[in-house]
Coordinates of C-alpha atoms in Angstrom, one line a residue:
M1 CA -22.8 97.6 -21.2
H2 CA -19.1 97.2 -20.2
P3 CA -15.9 97.7 -22.1
T4 CA -13.7 94.6 -22.1
P5 CA -10.9 95.1 -19.5
A6 CA -7.3 94.5 -20.6
G7 CA -6.4 91.0 -21.1
E8 CA -10.0 89.7 -20.9
E9 CA -11.9 88.2 -23.7
S10 CA -15.7 88.5 -24.0
A11 CA -18.1 86.9 -26.4
P12 CA -18.9 89.4 -29.1
S13 CA -22.6 90.2 -29.7
R14 CA -23.6 88.9 -33.1
S15 CA -26.7 91.1 -33.2
L16 CA -24.7 94.2 -32.4
A17 CA -22.2 93.3 -35.1
L18 CA -25.1 92.8 -37.6
W19 CA -26.6 96.2 -36.8
L20 CA -23.2 98.0 -37.1
A21 CA -22.5 96.1 -40.3
A22 CA -25.8 97.3 -41.8
L23 CA -24.9 100.9 -40.9
V24 CA -21.3 100.6 -42.2
A25 CA -22.7 99.1 -45.4
L26 CA -24.2 102.5 -46.2
T27 CA -20.8 103.4 -47.6
P28 CA -20.3 100.6 -50.1
F29 CA -23.9 100.8 -51.2
S30 CA -23.5 104.5 -51.8
L31 CA -20.2 104.0 -53.7
D32 CA -20.8 100.7 -55.6
T33 CA -24.5 100.7 -56.7
Y34 CA -23.9 103.6 -59.2
L35 CA -20.7 102.3 -60.7
P36 CA -22.4 100.4 -63.5
A37 CA -24.5 103.5 -64.3
I38 CA -21.5 105.9 -64.7
P39 CA -21.5 105.6 -68.6
A40 CA -25.3 106.1 -68.7
M41 CA -25.0 109.1 -66.3
A42 CA -22.3 110.6 -68.4
E43 CA -24.5 110.4 -71.5
A44 CA -27.5 111.8 -69.6
L45 CA -25.5 114.7 -68.2
G46 CA -23.8 115.4 -71.5
T47 CA -20.2 114.8 -70.3
G48 CA -17.5 112.1 -70.3
V49 CA -17.0 109.1 -68.1
A50 CA -13.8 110.5 -66.6
Q51 CA -15.7 113.6 -65.5
V52 CA -18.5 111.6 -63.8
Q53 CA -15.8 109.4 -62.1
H54 CA -14.7 112.6 -60.3
S55 CA -17.9 112.2 -58.2
V56 CA -16.3 109.0 -56.8
S57 CA -13.3 111.0 -55.5
S58 CA -15.6 113.8 -54.2
F59 CA -17.6 111.2 -52.3
L60 CA -14.4 109.8 -50.7
L61 CA -13.3 113.3 -49.7
G62 CA -16.8 114.2 -48.3
F63 CA -16.9 111.0 -46.3
A64 CA -13.5 111.8 -44.8
L65 CA -14.6 115.3 -43.8
G66 CA -17.8 113.9 -42.3
Q67 CA -15.9 111.4 -40.1
L68 CA -13.4 114.1 -39.0
T69 CA -16.3 116.2 -37.8
G70 CA -18.6 113.5 -36.5
G71 CA -16.0 111.5 -34.5
P72 CA -15.2 114.1 -31.8
L73 CA -18.8 115.2 -31.6
S74 CA -19.9 111.6 -31.0
D75 CA -17.5 111.6 -28.0
R76 CA -19.2 114.8 -26.8
W77 CA -22.9 114.4 -27.8
G78 CA -23.2 110.6 -27.9
R79 CA -23.2 108.1 -30.7
R80 CA -26.9 108.1 -31.4
T81 CA -27.3 111.9 -31.7
V82 CA -24.4 112.1 -34.2
G83 CA -25.7 109.2 -36.2
T84 CA -29.1 110.8 -36.5
I85 CA -27.8 114.2 -37.7
G86 CA -25.5 112.5 -40.3
L87 CA -28.3 110.4 -41.7
A88 CA -30.6 113.4 -42.0
V89 CA -27.9 115.2 -44.1
Y90 CA -27.4 112.1 -46.2
L91 CA -31.1 111.7 -46.9
A92 CA -31.6 115.3 -47.9
C93 CA -28.7 115.2 -50.4
T94 CA -29.7 111.8 -51.9
F95 CA -33.1 113.3 -52.6
L96 CA -31.6 116.3 -54.4
I97 CA -29.3 114.1 -56.5
L98 CA -32.5 112.8 -58.3
F99 CA -32.9 116.2 -59.9
V100 CA -29.3 117.1 -61.0
T101 CA -28.9 118.5 -64.5
D102 CA -25.1 118.7 -64.9
V103 CA -22.0 116.9 -63.6
E104 CA -20.9 119.8 -61.3
Q105 CA -24.1 119.5 -59.4
L106 CA -23.6 115.8 -59.1
I107 CA -20.1 116.2 -57.8
G108 CA -21.1 118.8 -55.2
L109 CA -24.1 116.9 -53.9
R110 CA -22.1 113.6 -53.7
L111 CA -19.6 115.5 -51.6
L112 CA -22.4 116.6 -49.2
Q113 CA -24.1 113.2 -49.3
A114 CA -20.9 111.6 -48.3
F115 CA -20.3 114.1 -45.5
G116 CA -23.6 113.0 -43.9
G117 CA -22.7 109.4 -44.4
G118 CA -19.3 109.8 -42.8
F119 CA -20.8 111.8 -40.0
A120 CA -23.2 108.8 -39.3
T121 CA -21.1 105.8 -39.8
V122 CA -18.1 107.0 -37.8
I123 CA -20.0 105.9 -34.7
C124 CA -19.7 102.2 -35.6
A125 CA -16.0 101.5 -34.8
A126 CA -16.2 103.9 -31.8
I127 CA -19.0 101.7 -30.3
V128 CA -16.9 98.7 -30.8
R129 CA -13.9 100.4 -29.0
D130 CA -16.3 101.5 -26.2
L131 CA -17.2 97.8 -25.6
Y132 CA -14.1 95.7 -26.6
S133 CA -10.3 95.9 -26.9
G134 CA -7.4 93.8 -28.2
R135 CA -8.3 90.5 -29.9
A136 CA -11.9 90.9 -28.9
A137 CA -12.1 94.2 -30.8
A138 CA -10.4 92.7 -33.9
K139 CA -12.8 89.8 -33.9
V140 CA -15.8 92.1 -33.7
I141 CA -14.4 94.2 -36.5
S142 CA -13.9 91.1 -38.5
M143 CA -17.5 89.9 -37.9
I144 CA -18.7 93.3 -39.0
S145 CA -16.5 93.2 -42.1
T146 CA -17.8 89.8 -43.1
M147 CA -21.4 90.9 -43.0
M148 CA -20.7 94.4 -44.4
L149 CA -18.9 92.9 -47.4
V150 CA -22.2 91.5 -48.6
A151 CA -23.0 95.1 -49.6
P152 CA -20.3 95.6 -52.3
L153 CA -21.1 92.1 -53.6
M154 CA -24.8 93.0 -54.0
A155 CA -24.4 96.7 -54.8
P156 CA -23.4 96.5 -58.5
V157 CA -26.0 93.8 -59.1
I158 CA -28.7 96.1 -57.6
G159 CA -27.3 99.0 -59.6
S160 CA -27.4 97.2 -62.9
A161 CA -30.9 95.9 -62.3
L162 CA -32.2 99.4 -61.3
L163 CA -30.4 100.9 -64.3
A164 CA -32.1 98.5 -66.7
A165 CA -35.5 98.9 -65.0
G166 CA -35.8 102.6 -64.8
G167 CA -32.6 104.6 -65.4
W168 CA -29.9 105.8 -63.0
Q169 CA -32.3 107.8 -60.8
G170 CA -33.7 104.5 -59.5
I171 CA -30.3 103.8 -57.9
F172 CA -30.6 106.9 -55.7
V173 CA -34.2 106.1 -54.8
F174 CA -32.8 102.8 -53.5
L175 CA -30.2 104.7 -51.5
L176 CA -32.9 107.0 -50.1
A177 CA -34.8 104.0 -48.9
Y178 CA -31.7 102.3 -47.4
G179 CA -30.8 105.6 -45.6
G180 CA -34.3 105.8 -44.1
A181 CA -34.0 102.2 -42.8
M182 CA -30.6 103.1 -41.2
M183 CA -32.2 106.1 -39.5
M184 CA -34.7 103.7 -37.8
L185 CA -31.9 101.4 -36.8
V186 CA -29.9 104.2 -35.2
R187 CA -32.9 105.5 -33.3
L188 CA -34.3 102.1 -32.2
L189 CA -31.6 99.5 -32.1
L190 CA -28.1 100.8 -31.5
P191 CA -27.0 101.2 -27.9
E192 CA -25.7 104.5 -26.6
T193 CA -22.3 103.6 -25.3
V194 CA -21.4 107.1 -24.0
S195 CA -23.2 107.5 -20.6
R196 CA -25.3 110.6 -19.8
F197 CA -22.8 111.6 -17.1
T198 CA -19.9 111.5 -19.6
R199 CA -21.9 113.4 -22.3
A200 CA -22.8 116.1 -19.7
R201 CA -19.2 116.4 -18.5
R202 CA -17.8 116.6 -22.0
S203 CA -20.4 119.2 -23.1
L204 CA -19.0 121.5 -20.4
A205 CA -15.5 121.1 -21.7
P206 CA -14.0 123.8 -23.9
K207 CA -14.5 123.5 -27.6
R208 CA -10.8 123.4 -28.1
M209 CA -10.8 119.9 -26.5
L210 CA -12.1 118.6 -29.9
A211 CA -8.9 119.8 -31.6
R212 CA -6.9 118.5 -28.6
N213 CA -8.1 115.0 -29.2
Y214 CA -6.7 115.1 -32.8
L215 CA -3.4 116.5 -31.5
E216 CA -3.2 113.5 -29.1
V217 CA -3.6 111.2 -32.1
L218 CA -1.0 113.1 -34.1
G219 CA 1.4 112.9 -31.2
N220 CA 1.5 109.1 -31.2
P221 CA 4.0 107.9 -33.9
R222 CA 3.3 104.2 -33.5
A223 CA -0.4 104.6 -33.9
L224 CA 0.1 106.8 -37.0
G225 CA 2.3 104.0 -38.4
F226 CA -0.6 101.5 -38.2
L227 CA -2.9 104.1 -39.7
G228 CA -0.5 104.9 -42.5
A229 CA 0.1 101.3 -43.3
Q230 CA -3.7 100.6 -43.7
A231 CA -4.2 103.8 -45.6
F232 CA -1.8 102.7 -48.3
V233 CA -3.2 99.1 -48.3
S234 CA -6.7 100.5 -48.7
G235 CA -5.3 102.9 -51.3
S236 CA -5.2 99.9 -53.7
M237 CA -8.9 99.3 -53.1
F238 CA -9.9 102.9 -53.7
I239 CA -7.8 103.0 -56.9
Y240 CA -9.6 99.9 -58.0
I241 CA -13.0 101.3 -57.2
T242 CA -12.3 104.6 -58.9
T243 CA -11.0 103.0 -62.1
A244 CA -13.2 99.9 -62.3
P245 CA -15.7 101.4 -64.8
F246 CA -12.8 102.2 -67.2
V247 CA -10.9 98.9 -66.6
F248 CA -13.8 96.6 -67.2
M249 CA -16.3 98.4 -69.4
E250 CA -13.9 100.4 -71.6
Y251 CA -10.5 98.6 -71.6
F252 CA -11.8 95.0 -71.5
S253 CA -15.2 95.8 -73.1
V254 CA -17.2 94.1 -70.4
P255 CA -21.0 94.8 -70.8
A256 CA -22.6 96.7 -68.0
S257 CA -24.8 93.7 -67.2
R258 CA -21.7 91.6 -66.5
F259 CA -19.8 94.3 -64.6
P260 CA -21.1 93.1 -61.2
L261 CA -19.7 89.6 -61.8
F262 CA -16.1 90.8 -62.2
F263 CA -16.5 93.5 -59.5
G264 CA -18.0 91.1 -57.1
S265 CA -15.3 88.4 -57.5
C266 CA -12.8 90.6 -55.5
V267 CA -15.4 91.0 -52.8
A268 CA -15.9 87.3 -52.5
G269 CA -12.1 87.0 -52.0
L270 CA -12.3 89.6 -49.2
I271 CA -15.0 87.6 -47.4
V272 CA -12.9 84.5 -47.5
M273 CA -9.9 86.3 -46.1
V274 CA -11.9 87.9 -43.3
Q275 CA -13.0 84.4 -42.2
V276 CA -9.4 83.3 -42.3
N277 CA -8.4 86.3 -40.2
I278 CA -11.0 85.5 -37.5
R279 CA -9.4 82.0 -37.2
L280 CA -5.8 83.4 -37.2
L281 CA -6.7 85.7 -34.3
N282 CA -7.1 82.6 -32.1
F283 CA -3.3 81.9 -32.5
F284 CA -1.6 85.2 -33.4
E285 CA -1.5 88.8 -32.3
P286 CA -3.2 91.3 -34.7
R287 CA 0.1 93.1 -35.4
R288 CA 1.7 89.8 -36.6
I289 CA -1.2 89.0 -39.0
L290 CA -1.1 92.6 -40.3
L291 CA 2.5 92.1 -41.5
A292 CA 1.6 88.8 -43.2
G293 CA -1.3 90.5 -45.0
I294 CA 0.7 93.4 -46.3
S295 CA 3.4 91.0 -47.6
L296 CA 0.8 89.0 -49.4
Q297 CA -0.6 92.1 -51.0
I298 CA 2.9 93.1 -52.3
A299 CA 3.0 89.7 -54.1
G300 CA -0.4 90.3 -55.6
C301 CA 0.5 93.8 -56.8
G302 CA 3.8 92.6 -58.3
L303 CA 2.0 89.9 -60.3
L304 CA -0.6 92.5 -61.4
L305 CA 2.1 94.8 -62.7
L306 CA 4.0 92.0 -64.5
G307 CA 0.8 91.0 -66.2
T308 CA 0.1 94.5 -67.5
L309 CA 3.7 95.0 -68.7
T310 CA 3.3 92.0 -71.1
G311 CA 1.0 94.1 -73.1
V312 CA -1.4 91.2 -73.6
R313 CA -5.0 92.3 -73.2
E314 CA -6.2 89.2 -71.4
L315 CA -8.8 89.6 -68.6
A316 CA -7.5 86.6 -66.7
L317 CA -4.0 88.2 -66.4
W318 CA -5.7 91.1 -64.6
M319 CA -8.3 89.3 -62.6
V320 CA -6.3 86.6 -60.8
P321 CA -3.7 88.9 -59.1
L322 CA -6.4 91.6 -58.6
V323 CA -8.5 89.2 -56.5
L324 CA -5.4 88.3 -54.4
T325 CA -4.5 92.0 -54.0
M326 CA -8.0 93.0 -52.9
S327 CA -8.5 90.0 -50.7
C328 CA -5.6 90.9 -48.5
I329 CA -7.5 93.9 -47.2
G330 CA -9.7 91.3 -45.3
I331 CA -6.6 90.5 -43.3
T332 CA -5.0 93.9 -42.9
G333 CA -8.1 96.0 -42.2
P334 CA -9.4 94.6 -38.9
N335 CA -5.9 94.1 -37.4
A336 CA -4.6 97.6 -38.3
A337 CA -7.8 99.2 -36.9
A338 CA -7.5 97.1 -33.6
C339 CA -3.8 97.9 -33.2
Y340 CA -4.4 101.6 -33.8
L341 CA -7.4 102.0 -31.5
E342 CA -5.5 100.3 -28.7
F343 CA -3.6 103.6 -28.2
F344 CA -6.7 105.7 -27.6
P345 CA -9.2 104.1 -25.1
R346 CA -10.5 107.5 -23.8
I347 CA -11.0 109.2 -27.2
S348 CA -12.2 106.3 -29.4
G349 CA -14.6 108.5 -31.4
S350 CA -12.1 111.1 -32.3
A351 CA -9.4 108.4 -33.0
N352 CA -11.7 106.4 -35.2
A353 CA -12.8 109.5 -37.1
F354 CA -9.2 110.4 -37.8
Y355 CA -8.5 106.8 -38.9
G356 CA -11.4 106.5 -41.2
A357 CA -10.9 110.0 -42.6
S358 CA -7.3 109.3 -43.4
L359 CA -8.2 106.2 -45.3
F360 CA -10.8 108.0 -47.4
I361 CA -8.7 111.1 -48.0
S362 CA -5.7 109.0 -49.1
G363 CA -8.1 106.9 -51.3
G364 CA -9.6 110.0 -52.9
V365 CA -6.2 111.5 -53.6
L366 CA -4.7 108.3 -55.0
G367 CA -7.8 107.7 -57.1
G368 CA -7.5 111.3 -58.5
I369 CA -3.8 110.9 -59.2
V370 CA -4.4 107.6 -61.1
N371 CA -7.2 109.3 -63.1
G372 CA -4.7 112.1 -63.9
L373 CA -2.1 109.6 -65.1
H374 CA -4.6 108.1 -67.5
T375 CA -2.8 106.6 -70.5
G376 CA -5.4 104.3 -71.9
T377 CA -3.4 101.3 -70.4
L378 CA -3.5 99.6 -67.0
V379 CA 0.2 100.2 -66.2
P380 CA -0.3 103.4 -64.1
I381 CA -3.0 101.6 -62.1
A382 CA -1.0 98.5 -61.3
G383 CA 2.2 100.5 -60.7
T384 CA 0.5 102.8 -58.2
M385 CA -1.0 99.8 -56.4
L386 CA 2.4 98.2 -56.0
A387 CA 3.9 101.4 -54.7
C388 CA 1.1 101.6 -52.1
A389 CA 1.7 98.1 -50.9
V390 CA 5.5 98.6 -50.5
T391 CA 5.0 101.9 -48.6
A392 CA 2.5 100.2 -46.3
L393 CA 5.1 97.5 -45.4
L394 CA 7.7 100.1 -44.7
L395 CA 5.4 102.1 -42.4
A396 CA 4.3 98.9 -40.5
L397 CA 7.9 97.9 -39.9
F398 CA 9.7 101.1 -39.2
V399 CA 7.0 103.5 -37.9
A400 CA 4.4 101.3 -36.3
R401 CA 7.2 98.8 -35.3
A402 CA 4.6 96.1 -35.6
R403 CA 7.2 93.4 -34.6
Q404 CA 7.2 94.8 -31.1
P405 CA 4.3 94.3 -28.5
I406 CA 1.8 97.1 -28.0
E407 CA 2.0 98.2 -24.3
I408 CA -0.6 100.7 -23.3
Q409 CA -1.2 102.1 -19.9
R410 CA -4.9 101.6 -19.6
P411 CA -7.3 103.7 -17.5
V412 CA -9.6 102.0 -15.0
P413 CA -12.6 100.6 -17.0
R414 CA -15.7 102.7 -17.0
R415 CA -19.3 101.6 -17.0
F416 CA -21.2 102.6 -20.2
A417 CA -25.0 102.8 -19.7
A418 CA -27.4 102.2 -22.5
G419 CA -29.5 105.3 -23.5

């Protein structure tokens, strides 16, 4: 397989996008299937909902650490090897979660489960960057996002059904089965986009090269601007995920059986916006579309905060601007990632790991902060979302300088052999 040379478009592989989307979907399945079960898990473990919600933040942190570790190792050992190791850790921890007896065990095992998941899924965007660049990369990422978004749409429905059928443990049995299927996919279907020669050469390099890759990322202010902008845009999504059980099932008294309907409406908006983004990429550069997406999210967050400040406990006042706010991530996500990865053609694994880890760390921190600001109202949630969107726009304009073209001195394209 070949990377796409600068300025050249190639037809993205739909089958590859489908396989990568299935692997990336391990994350939303792991996060969203158990959200409807959080009140039941709290009761079973003899603790409060807020305590069990900390397992969401621990998952985000563990996933970030897994990506930071797995990314540079995938550049060194190859994509398949790292994916296999990560899934083995994920499967072992998922099995142990079935037997937890207190919330501390749950939080710890979710941390380790997510570490394995992050270690495995970090290879996906790296494979895309190995094979494509520029608009082609953004289109492939958008295709993956479209397919992958089916997972958070289905996950709460699956979780609610399994909870009703046999308790919260059934949710983790499902995750165990899905993880096993992903192990087969990595071993049998995904291409190895780091050639044997490259793996052998990198294995002989000093271990300090792993840290040097991250220093190269940290030394590129414009790339960090794109990363930071998307981290704060995604912060709104992680705040939403972390607080969704409280917002819907406690504040608005939505039954657990109807939780997937409200949770999934935001995902449906995301899917629509991803399709819009694919079409916009035929006419505009990713950096231009990114600015438009962030601006649209600011409008959604502003309406969200205004609705909460009225003090009227009306679900529609929350849902309409919330769907707009979450949908914008379908525009910003693929374009921010494509712009960021353009700066790092030689160390795509490490660069993608740093990117993904930053999103999940910021999400875990922001979710924890909002949990700590819990006042029994939605004002802290909406206010923090608006602050995130405004910060994202400032970073995109003044650090990433998204209005200016991205000019990268590209290396001579290399040949990537399968296997």
